[in-house]
Every structure is written in structure tokens, then in C-alpha cells.
mmCIF file with all atom_site columns, C-alpha atoms in Angstrom:
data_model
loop_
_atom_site.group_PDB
_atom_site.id
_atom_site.type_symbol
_atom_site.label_atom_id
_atom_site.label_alt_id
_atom_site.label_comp_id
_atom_site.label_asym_id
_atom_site.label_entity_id
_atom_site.label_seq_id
_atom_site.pdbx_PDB_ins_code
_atom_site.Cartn_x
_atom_site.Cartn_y
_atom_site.Cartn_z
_atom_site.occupancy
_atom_site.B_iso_or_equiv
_atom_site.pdbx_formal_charge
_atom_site.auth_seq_id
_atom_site.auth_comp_id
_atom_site.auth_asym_id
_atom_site.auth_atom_id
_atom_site.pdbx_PDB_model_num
ATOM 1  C CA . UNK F 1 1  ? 15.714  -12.127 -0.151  1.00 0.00 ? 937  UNK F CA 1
ATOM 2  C CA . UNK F 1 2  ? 18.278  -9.365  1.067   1.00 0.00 ? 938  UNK F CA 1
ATOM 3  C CA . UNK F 1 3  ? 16.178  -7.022  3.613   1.00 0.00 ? 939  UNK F CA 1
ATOM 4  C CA . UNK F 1 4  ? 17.259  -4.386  1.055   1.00 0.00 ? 940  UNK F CA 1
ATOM 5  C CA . UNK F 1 5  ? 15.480  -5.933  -1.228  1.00 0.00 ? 941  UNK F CA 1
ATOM 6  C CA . UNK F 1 6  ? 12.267  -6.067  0.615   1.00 0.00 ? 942  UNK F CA 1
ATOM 7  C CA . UNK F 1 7  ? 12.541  -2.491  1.462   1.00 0.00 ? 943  UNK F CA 1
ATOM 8  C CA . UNK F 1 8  ? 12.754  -1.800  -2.246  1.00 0.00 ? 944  UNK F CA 1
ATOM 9  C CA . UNK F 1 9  ? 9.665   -4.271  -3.157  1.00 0.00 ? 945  UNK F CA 1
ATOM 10 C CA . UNK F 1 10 ? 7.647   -2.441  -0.442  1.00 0.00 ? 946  UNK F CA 1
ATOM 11 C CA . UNK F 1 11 ? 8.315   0.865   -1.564  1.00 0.00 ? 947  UNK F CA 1
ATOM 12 C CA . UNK F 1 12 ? 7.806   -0.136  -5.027  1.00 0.00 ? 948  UNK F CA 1
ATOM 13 C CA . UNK F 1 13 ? 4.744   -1.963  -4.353  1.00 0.00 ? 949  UNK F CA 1
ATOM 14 C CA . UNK F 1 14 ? 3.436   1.131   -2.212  1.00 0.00 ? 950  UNK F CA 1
ATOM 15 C CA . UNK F 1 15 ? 4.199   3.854   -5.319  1.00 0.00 ? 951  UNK F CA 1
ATOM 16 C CA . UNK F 1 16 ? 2.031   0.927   -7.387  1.00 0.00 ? 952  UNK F CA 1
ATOM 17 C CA . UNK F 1 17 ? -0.967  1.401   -5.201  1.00 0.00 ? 953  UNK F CA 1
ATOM 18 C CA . UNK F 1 18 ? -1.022  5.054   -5.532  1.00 0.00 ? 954  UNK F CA 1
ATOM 19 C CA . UNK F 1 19 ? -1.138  4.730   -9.109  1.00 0.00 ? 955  UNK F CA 1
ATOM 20 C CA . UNK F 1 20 ? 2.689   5.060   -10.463 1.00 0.00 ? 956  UNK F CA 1
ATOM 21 C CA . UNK F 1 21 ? 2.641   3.579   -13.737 1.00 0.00 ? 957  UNK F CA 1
ATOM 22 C CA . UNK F 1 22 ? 6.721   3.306   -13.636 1.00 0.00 ? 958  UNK F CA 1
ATOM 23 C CA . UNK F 1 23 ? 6.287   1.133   -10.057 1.00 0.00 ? 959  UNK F CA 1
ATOM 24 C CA . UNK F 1 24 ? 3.832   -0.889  -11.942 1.00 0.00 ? 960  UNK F CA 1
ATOM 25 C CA . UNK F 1 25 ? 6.009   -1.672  -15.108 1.00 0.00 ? 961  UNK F CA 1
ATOM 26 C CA . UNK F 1 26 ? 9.152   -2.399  -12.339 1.00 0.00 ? 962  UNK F CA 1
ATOM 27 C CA . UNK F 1 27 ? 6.883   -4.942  -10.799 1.00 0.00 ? 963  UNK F CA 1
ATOM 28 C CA . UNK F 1 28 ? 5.652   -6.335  -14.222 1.00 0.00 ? 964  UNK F CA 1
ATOM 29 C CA . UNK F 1 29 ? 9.435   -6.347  -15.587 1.00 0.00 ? 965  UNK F CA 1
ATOM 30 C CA . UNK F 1 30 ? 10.462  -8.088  -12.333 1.00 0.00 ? 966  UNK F CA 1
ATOM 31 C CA . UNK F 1 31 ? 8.017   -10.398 -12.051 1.00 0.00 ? 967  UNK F CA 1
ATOM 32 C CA . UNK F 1 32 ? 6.836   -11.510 -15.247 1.00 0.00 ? 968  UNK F CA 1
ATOM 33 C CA . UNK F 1 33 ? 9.108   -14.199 -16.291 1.00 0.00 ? 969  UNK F CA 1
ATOM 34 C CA . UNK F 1 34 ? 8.981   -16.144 -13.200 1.00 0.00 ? 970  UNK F CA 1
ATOM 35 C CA . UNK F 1 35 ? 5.000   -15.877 -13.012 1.00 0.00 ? 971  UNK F CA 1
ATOM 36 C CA . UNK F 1 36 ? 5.103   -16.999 -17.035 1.00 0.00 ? 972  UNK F CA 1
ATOM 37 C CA . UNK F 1 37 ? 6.941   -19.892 -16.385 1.00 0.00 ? 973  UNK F CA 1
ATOM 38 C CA . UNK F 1 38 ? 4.456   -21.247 -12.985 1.00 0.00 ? 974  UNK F CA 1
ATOM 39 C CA . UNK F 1 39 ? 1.448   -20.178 -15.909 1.00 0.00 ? 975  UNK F CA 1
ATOM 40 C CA . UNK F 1 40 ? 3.008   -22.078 -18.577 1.00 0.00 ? 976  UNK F CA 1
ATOM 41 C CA . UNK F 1 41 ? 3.515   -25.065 -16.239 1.00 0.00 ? 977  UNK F CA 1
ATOM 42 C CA . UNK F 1 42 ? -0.107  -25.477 -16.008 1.00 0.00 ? 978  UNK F CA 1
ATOM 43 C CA . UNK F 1 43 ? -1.515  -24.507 -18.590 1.00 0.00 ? 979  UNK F CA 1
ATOM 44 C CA . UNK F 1 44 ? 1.316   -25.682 -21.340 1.00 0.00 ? 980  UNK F CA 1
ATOM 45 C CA . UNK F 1 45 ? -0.219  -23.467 -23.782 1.00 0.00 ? 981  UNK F CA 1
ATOM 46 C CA . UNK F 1 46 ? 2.138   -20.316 -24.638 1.00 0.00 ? 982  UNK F CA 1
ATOM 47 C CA . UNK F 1 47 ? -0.521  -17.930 -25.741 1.00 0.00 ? 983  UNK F CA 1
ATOM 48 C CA . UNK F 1 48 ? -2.816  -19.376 -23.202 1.00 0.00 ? 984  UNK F CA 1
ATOM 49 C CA . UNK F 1 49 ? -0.538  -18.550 -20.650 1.00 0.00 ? 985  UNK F CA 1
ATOM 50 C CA . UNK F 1 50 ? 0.474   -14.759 -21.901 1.00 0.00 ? 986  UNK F CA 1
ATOM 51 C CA . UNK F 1 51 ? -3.026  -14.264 -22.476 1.00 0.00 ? 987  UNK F CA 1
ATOM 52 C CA . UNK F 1 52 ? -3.901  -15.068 -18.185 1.00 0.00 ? 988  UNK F CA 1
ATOM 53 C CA . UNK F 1 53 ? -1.038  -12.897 -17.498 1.00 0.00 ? 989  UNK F CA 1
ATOM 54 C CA . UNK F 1 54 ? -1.993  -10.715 -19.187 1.00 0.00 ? 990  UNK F CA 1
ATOM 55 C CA . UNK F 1 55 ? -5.583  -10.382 -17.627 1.00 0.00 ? 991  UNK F CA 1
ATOM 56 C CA . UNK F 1 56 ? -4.541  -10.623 -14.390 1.00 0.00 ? 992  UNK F CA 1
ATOM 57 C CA . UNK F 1 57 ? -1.424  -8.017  -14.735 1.00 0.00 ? 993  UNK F CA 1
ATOM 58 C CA . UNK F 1 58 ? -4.972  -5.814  -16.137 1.00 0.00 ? 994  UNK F CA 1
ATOM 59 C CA . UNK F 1 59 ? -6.811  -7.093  -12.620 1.00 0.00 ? 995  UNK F CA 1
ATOM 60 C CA . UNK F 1 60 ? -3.719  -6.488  -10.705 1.00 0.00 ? 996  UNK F CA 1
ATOM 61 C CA . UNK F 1 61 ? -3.403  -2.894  -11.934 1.00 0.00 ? 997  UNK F CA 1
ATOM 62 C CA . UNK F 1 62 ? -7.430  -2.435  -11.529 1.00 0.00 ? 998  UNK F CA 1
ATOM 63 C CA . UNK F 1 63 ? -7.268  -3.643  -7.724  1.00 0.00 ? 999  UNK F CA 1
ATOM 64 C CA . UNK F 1 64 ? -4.138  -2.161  -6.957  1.00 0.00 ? 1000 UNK F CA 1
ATOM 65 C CA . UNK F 1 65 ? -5.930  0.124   -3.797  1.00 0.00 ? 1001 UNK F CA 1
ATOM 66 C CA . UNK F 1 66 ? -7.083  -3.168  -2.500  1.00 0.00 ? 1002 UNK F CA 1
ATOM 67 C CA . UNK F 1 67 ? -4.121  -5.244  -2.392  1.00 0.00 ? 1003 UNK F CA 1
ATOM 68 C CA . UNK F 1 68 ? -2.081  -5.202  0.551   1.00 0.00 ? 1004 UNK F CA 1
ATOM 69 C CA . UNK F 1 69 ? 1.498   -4.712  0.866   1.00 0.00 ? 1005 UNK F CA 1
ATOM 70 C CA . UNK F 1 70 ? 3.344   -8.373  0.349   1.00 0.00 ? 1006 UNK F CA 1
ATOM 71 C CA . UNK F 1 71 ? 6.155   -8.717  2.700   1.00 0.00 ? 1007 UNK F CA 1
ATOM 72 C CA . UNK F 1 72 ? 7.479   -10.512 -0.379  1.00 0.00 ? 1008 UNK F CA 1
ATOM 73 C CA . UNK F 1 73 ? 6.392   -9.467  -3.554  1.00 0.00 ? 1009 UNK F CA 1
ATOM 74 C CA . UNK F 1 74 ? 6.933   -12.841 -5.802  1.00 0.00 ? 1010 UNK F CA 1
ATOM 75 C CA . UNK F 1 75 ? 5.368   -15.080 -3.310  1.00 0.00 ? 1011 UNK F CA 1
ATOM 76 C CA . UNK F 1 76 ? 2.525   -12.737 -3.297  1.00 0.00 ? 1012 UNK F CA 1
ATOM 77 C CA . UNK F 1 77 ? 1.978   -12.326 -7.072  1.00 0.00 ? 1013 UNK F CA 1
ATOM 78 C CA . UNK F 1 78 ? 2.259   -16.171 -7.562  1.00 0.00 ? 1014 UNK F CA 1
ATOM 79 C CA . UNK F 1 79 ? -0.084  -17.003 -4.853  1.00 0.00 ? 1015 UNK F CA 1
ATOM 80 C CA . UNK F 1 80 ? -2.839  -14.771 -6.302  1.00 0.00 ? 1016 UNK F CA 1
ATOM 81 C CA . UNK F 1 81 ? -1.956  -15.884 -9.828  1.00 0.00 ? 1017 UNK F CA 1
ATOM 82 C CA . UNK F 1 82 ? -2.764  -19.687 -8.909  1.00 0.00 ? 1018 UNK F CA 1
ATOM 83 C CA . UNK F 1 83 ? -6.362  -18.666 -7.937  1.00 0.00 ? 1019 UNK F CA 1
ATOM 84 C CA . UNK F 1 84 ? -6.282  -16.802 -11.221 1.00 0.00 ? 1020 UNK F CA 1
ATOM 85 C CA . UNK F 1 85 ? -5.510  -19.447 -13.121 1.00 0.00 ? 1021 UNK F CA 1
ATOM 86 C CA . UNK F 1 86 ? -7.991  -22.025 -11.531 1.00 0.00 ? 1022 UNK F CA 1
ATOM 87 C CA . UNK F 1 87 ? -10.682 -19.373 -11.995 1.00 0.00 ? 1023 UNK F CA 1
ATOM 88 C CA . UNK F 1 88 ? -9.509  -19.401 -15.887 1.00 0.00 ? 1024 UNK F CA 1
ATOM 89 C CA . UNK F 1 89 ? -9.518  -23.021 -15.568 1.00 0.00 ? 1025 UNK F CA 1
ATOM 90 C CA . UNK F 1 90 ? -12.678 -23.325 -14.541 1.00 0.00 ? 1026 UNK F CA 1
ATOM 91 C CA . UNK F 1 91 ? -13.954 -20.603 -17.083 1.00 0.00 ? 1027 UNK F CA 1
ATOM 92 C CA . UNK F 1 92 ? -12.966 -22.996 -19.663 1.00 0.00 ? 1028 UNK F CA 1
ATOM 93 C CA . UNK F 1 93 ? -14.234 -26.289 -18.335 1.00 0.00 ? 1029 UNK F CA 1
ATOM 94 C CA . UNK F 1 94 ? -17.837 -24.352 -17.828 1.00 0.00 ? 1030 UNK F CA 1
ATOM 95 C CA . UNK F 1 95 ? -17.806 -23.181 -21.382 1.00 0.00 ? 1031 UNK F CA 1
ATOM 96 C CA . UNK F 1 96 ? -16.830 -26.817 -22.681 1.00 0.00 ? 1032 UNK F CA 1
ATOM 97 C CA . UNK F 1 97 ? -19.697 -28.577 -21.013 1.00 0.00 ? 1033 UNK F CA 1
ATOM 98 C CA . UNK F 1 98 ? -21.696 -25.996 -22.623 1.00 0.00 ? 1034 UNK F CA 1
#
């Protein structure tokens, strides 16, 4: 990634936390075809896999203050999406047994 690039992510990712709902929908336009597709590839259900993103783009928004500033955003957004998505699995495999 360019060091442009990262500069840009930063910035964007530091409007985000102070509530910009146009740094938000940059990071969720950047980012959400790339985070669909690692979803999709374990979950292999479509709407299942919208419907996680979609929570945790909700969580992400919610936490925002918390979060600290990725020195690369993608890497960051993945990485927090796979515990996510083993929390959802879980969820699921909890609710089956009862």
C-alpha cells in the first residue's frame, strides 16, 4: 500500500471515529467487497454473509471511539471480522444444540 494511501486511510479512519458519517460510508464502500468475499468464504451462505456484515459494519460504527487507528485499514477490518464471524459461528452452533 502506497504511503499515500495510508495517510488517506488514517485520516479517513480518524474523521470515522469522530463520528463523520461520509468517512464511515468511504470505509464501508472501500472495504466491503473484499470483507464479503473472506465472509462468504466461510460461511458460503450469501445472505448469511451480508447479514454478519452487516452487524458488524452496525458494531463497527457503535465502537468506533474505541477502535484504534489501523496502520492498515483492510488488514484491520478483516482481522476483527474473523472474530466476528466465529462469535456468529458459535451463536449458531449454541442455538442448534438447543
Amino acid at each position: 500500500m502506497a504511503s499515500n494511501q495510508i495517510v488517506m486511510d488514517t485520516d479517513t479512519w480518524k474523521e470515522f471515529q469522530q463520528g463523520s458519517k461520509d468517512a464511515f460510508e468511504t470505509i464501508y464502500d472501500r472495504h466491503w467487497n473484499a470483507l464479503l468475499r473472506y465472509t462468504y468464504s466461510i460461511v458460503t451462505d450469501q445472505d448469511i454473509a451480508k447479514d454478519i456484515l452487516q452487524e458488524y459494519f452496525m458494531e463497527i460504527w457503535e465502537k468506533r471511539r474505541a477502535l484504534p487507528v489501523p496502520q492498515n485499514t483492510e488488514a484491520f477490518l478483516l482481522f476483527v471480522l474473523k472474530h466476528r464471524i466465529l462469535n456468529a459461528l458459535r451463536k449458531e452452533q449454541i442455538r442448534e444444540k438447543h
